[in-house]
mmCIF file of C-alpha atoms and ligand atoms in Angstrom:
data_model
loop_
_atom_site.group_PDB
_atom_site.id
_atom_site.type_symbol
_atom_site.label_atom_id
_atom_site.label_comp_id
_atom_site.label_asym_id
_atom_site.label_seq_id
_atom_site.Cartn_x
_atom_site.Cartn_y
_atom_site.Cartn_z
ATOM 1 C CA MET Q 1280 27.835 -14.411 -50.594
ATOM 2 C CA ILE Q 1281 28.239 -10.807 -49.429
ATOM 3 C CA PRO Q 1282 27.216 -8.242 -52.094
ATOM 4 C CA PRO Q 1283 29.941 -5.580 -52.575
ATOM 5 C CA ASP Q 1284 27.314 -2.816 -52.478
ATOM 6 C CA HIS Q 1285 26.253 -3.763 -48.947
ATOM 7 C CA PRO Q 1286 26.814 -0.690 -46.715
ATOM 8 C CA ARG Q 1287 28.713 -2.846 -44.184
ATOM 9 C CA TYR Q 1288 30.598 -4.815 -46.856
ATOM 10 C CA HIS Q 1289 34.075 -4.384 -45.331
ATOM 11 C CA SER Q 1290 32.886 -5.337 -41.851
ATOM 12 C CA LEU Q 1291 30.987 -8.398 -43.139
ATOM 13 C CA VAL Q 1292 33.939 -9.625 -45.223
ATOM 14 C CA THR Q 1293 36.217 -9.248 -42.191
ATOM 15 C CA ARG Q 1294 33.810 -11.229 -40.010
ATOM 16 C CA GLU Q 1295 33.581 -13.928 -42.671
ATOM 17 C CA ARG Q 1296 37.379 -14.138 -42.796
ATOM 18 C CA LEU Q 1297 37.643 -14.447 -39.003
ATOM 19 C CA ALA Q 1298 34.925 -17.117 -38.934
ATOM 20 C CA LYS Q 1299 36.774 -19.090 -41.642
ATOM 21 C CA CYS Q 1300 40.060 -18.767 -39.737
ATOM 22 C CA MET Q 1301 38.269 -19.913 -36.577
ATOM 23 C CA LEU Q 1302 37.068 -23.065 -38.347
ATOM 24 C CA GLN Q 1303 40.681 -23.675 -39.487
ATOM 25 C CA GLY Q 1304 41.904 -23.286 -35.883
ATOM 26 C CA ILE Q 1305 43.922 -20.084 -36.428
ATOM 27 C CA VAL Q 1306 41.516 -17.826 -34.527
ATOM 28 C CA SER Q 1307 40.232 -19.079 -31.182
ATOM 29 C CA PRO Q 1308 36.428 -19.123 -30.684
ATOM 30 C CA GLU Q 1309 36.986 -16.424 -28.039
ATOM 31 C CA GLY Q 1310 38.741 -14.363 -30.719
ATOM 32 C CA LEU Q 1311 35.381 -13.806 -32.428
ATOM 33 C CA THR Q 1312 33.934 -12.184 -29.319
ATOM 34 C CA ALA Q 1313 37.106 -10.087 -28.934
ATOM 35 C CA HIS Q 1314 36.585 -8.862 -32.502
ATOM 36 C CA GLY Q 1315 32.972 -7.928 -31.755
ATOM 37 C CA ARG Q 1316 34.069 -5.840 -28.798
ATOM 38 C CA GLY Q 1317 36.626 -4.106 -30.993
ATOM 39 C CA GLU Q 1318 33.964 -3.360 -33.637
ATOM 40 C CA ALA Q 1319 31.762 -1.705 -31.024
ATOM 41 C CA PHE Q 1320 34.542 0.650 -29.927
ATOM 42 C CA ASP Q 1321 35.394 1.348 -33.575
ATOM 43 C CA TYR Q 1322 31.798 2.526 -34.098
ATOM 44 C CA PHE Q 1323 32.297 5.016 -31.268
ATOM 45 C CA LEU Q 1324 35.465 6.269 -32.988
ATOM 46 C CA GLY Q 1325 33.689 6.618 -36.322
ATOM 47 C CA GLU Q 1326 35.792 3.819 -37.900
ATOM 48 C CA ARG Q 1327 38.634 6.209 -38.684
ATOM 49 C CA THR Q 1328 42.120 7.001 -37.488
ATOM 50 C CA THR Q 1329 41.842 10.001 -35.178
ATOM 51 C CA ASP Q 1330 44.549 12.667 -34.853
ATOM 52 C CA SER Q 1331 45.626 11.267 -31.487
ATOM 53 C CA ALA Q 1332 45.839 7.718 -32.920
ATOM 54 C CA LEU Q 1333 47.969 8.998 -35.785
ATOM 55 C CA LEU Q 1334 50.274 10.659 -33.267
ATOM 56 C CA ALA Q 1335 50.462 7.373 -31.300
ATOM 57 C CA GLU Q 1336 51.305 5.507 -34.533
ATOM 58 C CA LYS Q 1337 54.194 7.892 -35.228
ATOM 59 C CA ILE Q 1338 55.481 7.475 -31.670
ATOM 60 C CA ALA Q 1339 55.211 3.684 -32.107
ATOM 61 C CA ALA Q 1340 57.373 3.930 -35.222
ATOM 62 C CA ALA Q 1341 59.900 6.037 -33.308
ATOM 63 C CA LEU Q 1342 59.983 3.490 -30.465
ATOM 64 C CA LEU Q 1343 60.410 0.523 -32.813
ATOM 65 C CA LEU Q 1344 63.147 2.231 -34.853
ATOM 66 C CA SER Q 1345 65.037 3.326 -31.726
ATOM 67 C CA ALA Q 1346 64.886 -0.114 -30.089
ATOM 68 C CA ALA Q 1347 67.869 -2.434 -29.805
ATOM 69 C CA SER Q 1348 65.722 -5.583 -29.930
ATOM 70 C CA PRO Q 1349 62.140 -4.909 -31.021
ATOM 71 C CA VAL Q 1350 59.587 -7.736 -31.228
ATOM 72 C CA ILE Q 1351 56.104 -7.880 -32.761
ATOM 73 C CA SER Q 1352 53.915 -10.339 -30.851
ATOM 74 C CA VAL Q 1353 51.235 -12.056 -32.945
ATOM 75 C CA ASN Q 1354 48.093 -13.887 -31.811
ATOM 76 C CA GLY Q 1355 45.352 -15.628 -33.801
ATOM 77 C CA ASN Q 1356 43.208 -12.542 -34.525
ATOM 78 C CA THR Q 1357 46.222 -10.489 -35.594
ATOM 79 C CA ALA Q 1358 47.413 -13.153 -38.031
ATOM 80 C CA ALA Q 1359 43.929 -13.613 -39.510
ATOM 81 C CA LEU Q 1360 43.347 -9.875 -39.948
ATOM 82 C CA ALA Q 1361 46.781 -8.633 -40.914
ATOM 83 C CA ALA Q 1362 49.482 -11.228 -41.668
ATOM 84 C CA GLY Q 1363 50.644 -9.132 -44.658
ATOM 85 C CA GLY Q 1364 50.617 -5.931 -42.591
ATOM 86 C CA ILE Q 1365 52.838 -7.607 -39.978
ATOM 87 C CA ALA Q 1366 55.327 -8.673 -42.683
ATOM 88 C CA GLU Q 1367 55.445 -5.119 -44.088
ATOM 89 C CA LEU Q 1368 55.966 -3.563 -40.673
ATOM 90 C CA GLN Q 1369 58.740 -6.074 -39.973
ATOM 91 C CA ARG Q 1370 60.499 -5.020 -43.195
ATOM 92 C CA ALA Q 1371 60.135 -1.343 -42.255
ATOM 93 C CA CYS Q 1372 61.412 -1.552 -38.671
ATOM 94 C CA GLY Q 1373 63.504 -4.736 -38.511
ATOM 95 C CA ALA Q 1374 61.578 -6.235 -35.563
ATOM 96 C CA ARG Q 1375 61.442 -9.942 -34.839
ATOM 97 C CA VAL Q 1376 58.033 -11.546 -35.214
ATOM 98 C CA GLU Q 1377 56.992 -14.040 -32.542
ATOM 99 C CA VAL Q 1378 53.726 -15.915 -32.038
ATOM 100 C CA ASN Q 1379 52.365 -15.715 -28.486
ATOM 101 C CA LEU Q 1380 48.947 -17.143 -27.654
ATOM 102 C CA PHE Q 1381 46.517 -17.064 -24.780
ATOM 103 C CA HIS Q 1382 44.655 -20.181 -25.976
ATOM 104 C CA ARG Q 1383 47.879 -21.929 -26.781
ATOM 105 C CA THR Q 1384 48.328 -25.274 -28.514
ATOM 106 C CA GLU Q 1385 51.425 -26.311 -30.466
ATOM 107 C CA GLU Q 1386 49.182 -26.897 -33.493
ATOM 108 C CA ARG Q 1387 47.802 -23.327 -33.395
ATOM 109 C CA VAL Q 1388 51.300 -21.883 -32.977
ATOM 110 C CA ARG Q 1389 52.472 -23.826 -36.045
ATOM 111 C CA GLN Q 1390 49.437 -22.804 -38.129
ATOM 112 C CA ILE Q 1391 49.857 -19.121 -37.282
ATOM 113 C CA GLU Q 1392 53.607 -19.224 -37.943
ATOM 114 C CA ASP Q 1393 52.915 -20.827 -41.345
ATOM 115 C CA MET Q 1394 50.316 -18.178 -42.183
ATOM 116 C CA LEU Q 1395 52.764 -15.384 -41.311
ATOM 117 C CA ARG Q 1396 55.533 -16.991 -43.383
ATOM 118 C CA ARG Q 1397 53.216 -17.343 -46.369
ATOM 119 C CA ALA Q 1398 52.532 -13.599 -46.038
ATOM 120 C CA GLY Q 1399 56.284 -12.884 -46.188
ATOM 121 C CA ALA Q 1400 57.218 -12.521 -42.510
ATOM 122 C CA ASP Q 1401 60.400 -13.944 -41.058
ATOM 123 C CA VAL Q 1402 59.056 -15.684 -37.950
ATOM 124 C CA LEU Q 1403 61.041 -16.707 -34.878
ATOM 125 C CA SER Q 1404 60.881 -20.432 -34.401
ATOM 126 C CA GLY Q 1405 62.588 -22.938 -32.178
ATOM 127 C CA PRO Q 1406 61.603 -24.038 -28.712
ATOM 128 C CA ALA Q 1407 59.663 -21.667 -26.488
ATOM 129 C CA GLU Q 1408 60.145 -21.671 -22.724
ATOM 130 C CA ARG Q 1409 57.929 -20.585 -19.847
ATOM 131 C CA LEU Q 1410 59.838 -17.344 -19.247
ATOM 132 C CA LEU Q 1411 57.288 -14.650 -18.413
ATOM 133 C CA PRO Q 1412 55.947 -14.275 -14.844
ATOM 134 C CA LEU Q 1413 52.383 -15.365 -15.709
ATOM 135 C CA SER Q 1414 50.315 -18.347 -14.633
ATOM 136 C CA HIS Q 1415 48.718 -18.820 -18.081
ATOM 137 C CA ASP Q 1416 50.156 -19.893 -21.396
ATOM 138 C CA ARG Q 1417 51.155 -16.437 -22.579
ATOM 139 C CA ALA Q 1418 54.167 -17.110 -20.329
ATOM 140 C CA TRP Q 1419 55.631 -19.234 -23.162
ATOM 141 C CA CYS Q 1420 58.078 -17.259 -25.269
ATOM 142 C CA ARG Q 1421 61.513 -17.430 -26.857
ATOM 143 C CA ARG Q 1422 64.663 -16.434 -25.009
ATOM 144 C CA ASP Q 1423 65.981 -14.605 -28.116
ATOM 145 C CA GLY Q 1424 62.553 -13.046 -28.784
ATOM 146 C CA MET Q 1425 60.150 -11.448 -26.349
ATOM 147 C CA PHE Q 1426 62.196 -12.381 -23.286
ATOM 148 C CA SER Q 1427 65.223 -10.307 -24.355
ATOM 149 C CA ALA Q 1428 63.305 -7.597 -26.262
ATOM 150 C CA ASP Q 1429 63.377 -3.968 -25.145
ATOM 151 C CA VAL Q 1430 60.318 -2.848 -27.166
ATOM 152 C CA ILE Q 1431 57.321 -5.127 -27.850
ATOM 153 C CA LEU Q 1432 54.307 -4.401 -30.041
ATOM 154 C CA VAL Q 1433 51.265 -6.281 -28.729
ATOM 155 C CA PRO Q 1434 48.170 -5.953 -30.908
ATOM 156 C CA LEU Q 1435 44.840 -7.100 -29.381
ATOM 157 C CA GLU Q 1436 46.279 -8.031 -26.030
ATOM 158 C CA ASP Q 1437 44.308 -9.662 -23.247
ATOM 159 C CA GLY Q 1438 45.560 -7.923 -20.155
ATOM 160 C CA ASP Q 1439 48.085 -8.973 -17.576
ATOM 161 C CA ARG Q 1440 50.942 -9.855 -19.947
ATOM 162 C CA CYS Q 1441 51.269 -6.180 -20.749
ATOM 163 C CA GLU Q 1442 51.737 -5.391 -17.072
ATOM 164 C CA ALA Q 1443 54.226 -8.281 -16.675
ATOM 165 C CA LEU Q 1444 56.294 -7.068 -19.634
ATOM 166 C CA VAL Q 1445 56.340 -3.478 -18.362
ATOM 167 C CA GLY Q 1446 57.347 -4.887 -14.948
ATOM 168 C CA MET Q 1447 60.306 -6.572 -16.675
ATOM 169 C CA GLY Q 1448 61.481 -3.145 -17.837
ATOM 170 C CA LYS Q 1449 60.253 -3.384 -21.420
ATOM 171 C CA SER Q 1450 58.418 -0.709 -23.398
ATOM 172 C CA VAL Q 1451 55.065 -2.089 -24.535
ATOM 173 C CA ILE Q 1452 53.112 -0.678 -27.480
ATOM 174 C CA ALA Q 1453 49.479 -1.843 -27.440
ATOM 175 C CA ILE Q 1454 46.995 -1.619 -30.310
ATOM 176 C CA ASP Q 1455 43.569 -1.726 -28.679
ATOM 177 C CA LEU Q 1456 40.304 -0.078 -29.706
ATOM 178 C CA ASN Q 1457 39.208 -0.073 -26.070
ATOM 179 C CA PRO Q 1458 40.885 2.873 -24.310
ATOM 180 C CA LEU Q 1459 39.519 1.666 -20.954
ATOM 181 C CA SER Q 1460 41.067 -1.802 -21.043
ATOM 182 C CA ARG Q 1461 43.673 -2.861 -18.534
ATOM 183 C CA THR Q 1462 46.118 -3.295 -21.402
ATOM 184 C CA SER Q 1463 45.515 0.239 -22.686
ATOM 185 C CA ARG Q 1464 46.150 1.718 -19.267
ATOM 186 C CA LYS Q 1465 49.203 -0.407 -18.425
ATOM 187 C CA ALA Q 1466 51.009 -0.088 -21.777
ATOM 188 C CA THR Q 1467 53.843 2.370 -22.311
ATOM 189 C CA LEU Q 1468 52.037 3.547 -25.446
ATOM 190 C CA THR Q 1469 48.516 2.684 -26.594
ATOM 191 C CA ILE Q 1470 47.262 3.081 -30.139
ATOM 192 C CA VAL Q 1471 43.469 3.333 -30.003
ATOM 193 C CA ASP Q 1472 42.836 2.401 -33.621
ATOM 194 C CA GLU Q 1473 41.738 -0.613 -35.631
ATOM 195 C CA LEU Q 1474 44.601 -3.039 -36.299
ATOM 196 C CA THR Q 1475 44.367 -2.957 -40.103
ATOM 197 C CA ARG Q 1476 44.490 0.863 -40.104
ATOM 198 C CA ALA Q 1477 47.173 1.100 -37.412
ATOM 199 C CA LEU Q 1478 49.764 -1.274 -38.900
ATOM 200 C CA PRO Q 1479 50.157 0.443 -42.324
ATOM 201 C CA SER Q 1480 50.218 3.804 -40.590
ATOM 202 C CA ILE Q 1481 53.132 2.724 -38.328
ATOM 203 C CA THR Q 1482 54.887 1.231 -41.376
ATOM 204 C CA ARG Q 1483 54.494 4.506 -43.306
ATOM 205 C CA ALA Q 1484 55.886 6.504 -40.379
ATOM 206 C CA CYS Q 1485 58.895 4.137 -40.158
ATOM 207 C CA GLY Q 1486 59.754 5.096 -43.737
ATOM 208 C CA ILE Q 1487 59.693 8.873 -43.276
ATOM 209 C CA LEU Q 1488 60.694 9.880 -39.726
ATOM 210 C CA SER Q 1489 63.998 11.715 -39.386
ATOM 211 C CA GLU Q 1490 66.275 11.228 -36.338
ATOM 212 C CA ASP Q 1491 65.175 14.597 -34.954
ATOM 213 C CA GLU Q 1492 61.483 13.795 -35.406
ATOM 214 C CA ARG Q 1493 61.951 10.467 -33.656
ATOM 215 C CA ARG Q 1494 63.672 12.116 -30.717
ATOM 216 C CA SER Q 1495 60.985 14.731 -30.285
ATOM 217 C CA LEU Q 1496 58.154 12.160 -30.609
ATOM 218 C CA LEU Q 1497 59.756 10.022 -27.894
ATOM 219 C CA ALA Q 1498 60.296 13.024 -25.635
ATOM 220 C CA GLY Q 1499 56.568 13.872 -25.925
ATOM 221 C CA LEU Q 1500 55.225 10.372 -25.161
ATOM 222 C CA ASP Q 1501 52.264 10.779 -22.791
ATOM 223 C CA ASN Q 1502 49.948 7.750 -22.772
ATOM 224 C CA HIS Q 1503 47.485 9.347 -20.372
ATOM 225 C CA TYR Q 1504 46.994 12.210 -22.840
ATOM 226 C CA LEU Q 1505 46.545 9.794 -25.782
ATOM 227 C CA LEU Q 1506 43.925 7.746 -23.901
ATOM 228 C CA SER Q 1507 42.087 10.867 -22.743
ATOM 229 C CA GLU Q 1508 41.973 12.104 -26.335
ATOM 230 C CA ALA Q 1509 40.573 8.756 -27.542
ATOM 231 C CA ILE Q 1510 37.859 8.879 -24.867
ATOM 232 C CA ARG Q 1511 37.120 12.524 -25.736
ATOM 233 C CA GLU Q 1512 36.748 11.609 -29.456
ATOM 234 C CA MET Q 1513 34.316 8.810 -28.570
ATOM 235 C CA THR Q 1514 32.203 10.812 -26.142
ATOM 236 C CA THR Q 1515 32.023 13.782 -28.526
ATOM 237 C CA ARG Q 1516 30.835 11.517 -31.317
ATOM 238 C CA LEU Q 1517 28.317 9.792 -29.048
ATOM 239 C CA SER Q 1518 26.867 13.054 -27.817
ATOM 240 C CA HIS Q 1519 26.247 14.168 -31.437
ATOM 241 C CA ALA Q 1520 25.262 10.717 -32.750
ATOM 242 C CA LEU Q 1521 21.634 11.599 -33.485
ATOM 243 C CA ASP Q 1522 22.153 15.199 -34.665
HETATM 244 O O1 PTJ Z 2796 44.822 -16.009 -30.316
HETATM 245 P P1 PTJ Z 2796 44.852 -16.032 -28.812
HETATM 246 O O2 PTJ Z 2796 44.648 -17.410 -28.252
HETATM 247 O O3 PTJ Z 2796 46.113 -15.414 -28.239
HETATM 248 O O4 PTJ Z 2796 43.638 -15.130 -28.256
HETATM 249 C C1 PTJ Z 2796 43.504 -13.811 -28.721
HETATM 250 C C2 PTJ Z 2796 42.336 -13.043 -28.028
HETATM 251 C C3 PTJ Z 2796 42.072 -11.781 -28.868
HETATM 252 C C4 PTJ Z 2796 41.100 -13.923 -27.998
HETATM 253 C C5 PTJ Z 2796 42.745 -12.688 -26.613
HETATM 254 O O5 PTJ Z 2796 43.933 -11.936 -26.653
HETATM 255 C C6 PTJ Z 2796 41.654 -11.926 -25.881
HETATM 256 O O6 PTJ Z 2796 40.792 -12.512 -25.226
HETATM 257 O O7 PTJ Z 2796 41.691 -10.588 -25.992
HETATM 258 P P2 PTJ Z 2796 40.646 -9.577 -25.266
HETATM 259 O O8 PTJ Z 2796 40.855 -9.593 -23.794
HETATM 260 O O9 PTJ Z 2796 39.278 -9.794 -25.777
HETATM 261 O O10 PTJ Z 2796 41.215 -8.198 -25.770
HETATM 262 C C7 PTJ Z 2796 41.249 -7.854 -27.108
HETATM 263 C C8 PTJ Z 2796 41.156 -6.324 -27.201
HETATM 264 O O11 PTJ Z 2796 41.388 -5.984 -28.560
HETATM 265 C C9 PTJ Z 2796 39.774 -5.768 -26.834
HETATM 266 O O12 PTJ Z 2796 39.928 -4.644 -25.971
HETATM 267 C C10 PTJ Z 2796 39.154 -5.326 -28.165
HETATM 268 O O13 PTJ Z 2796 38.400 -4.140 -28.014
HETATM 269 C C11 PTJ Z 2796 40.401 -5.066 -29.003
HETATM 270 N N1 PTJ Z 2796 40.210 -5.347 -30.430
HETATM 271 C C12 PTJ Z 2796 39.490 -6.328 -31.009
HETATM 272 N N2 PTJ Z 2796 39.599 -6.302 -32.340
HETATM 273 C C13 PTJ Z 2796 40.440 -5.271 -32.628
HETATM 274 C C14 PTJ Z 2796 40.835 -4.650 -31.408
HETATM 275 N N3 PTJ Z 2796 41.669 -3.603 -31.363
HETATM 276 C C15 PTJ Z 2796 42.151 -3.147 -32.554
HETATM 277 N N4 PTJ Z 2796 41.814 -3.685 -33.766
HETATM 278 C C16 PTJ Z 2796 40.969 -4.746 -33.837
HETATM 279 N N5 PTJ Z 2796 40.673 -5.289 -35.027
#
């Protein structure tokens, strides 16, 4: 029982939810450690959406809306934290939603797809094939989903798939609180923000961006700048942490 007046109430409730989803098999045990790493970086950011993250979220909306075949890739942590947020973003940008797992079992795929459907998402189903140039199970995807997508949103990614997708000519949008990760540096666009803040922000931007705004956001896309700004925000906060 977590008392609502606990100063870390939100964080504790989120952990409890992830632990429950881990026991159900939706989140992998490794997903709990991934969440802990994310929490640490979120502390450095001050647990808020920075100006540069907000800019990245608007560019993400522009990329998704301008895509011919956008896909949102969902893993266990993403479903547990934000199944409803995924469904809302899908409604706002028209992307396909596809489950793609590192610790893949057919049972986990089915459980995560069911969770997303219960939250209102329209989830790609049907047989997956080993289509991505990867030696692990993230290679499994759908021909009419990730394989043929031009823009892919990958929240909480684990590394080399991002590089493989970019190598296939796709634009990859990562959501990752760690601006130093391989994913963050290899993605076309990285949103250094917490997933449950980033998704509604992208959804909001999808609803308000004009054609002209989209064009100018896309023309200004500079991932190196966005990552440098995220690192600058963190180091500035750290250097004043005890003031
Ligand atoms: O469900 P599966 O089997 O596909 O496995 C999913 C995990 C997350 C276990 C897998 O993709 C993994 O191992 O990921 P990593 O390599 O730990 O990377 C996850 C990244 O997401 C890390 O850089 C974390 O800092 C970041 N992260 C964790 N929680 C959040 C986050 N970023 C944004 N919002 C979060 N809530």
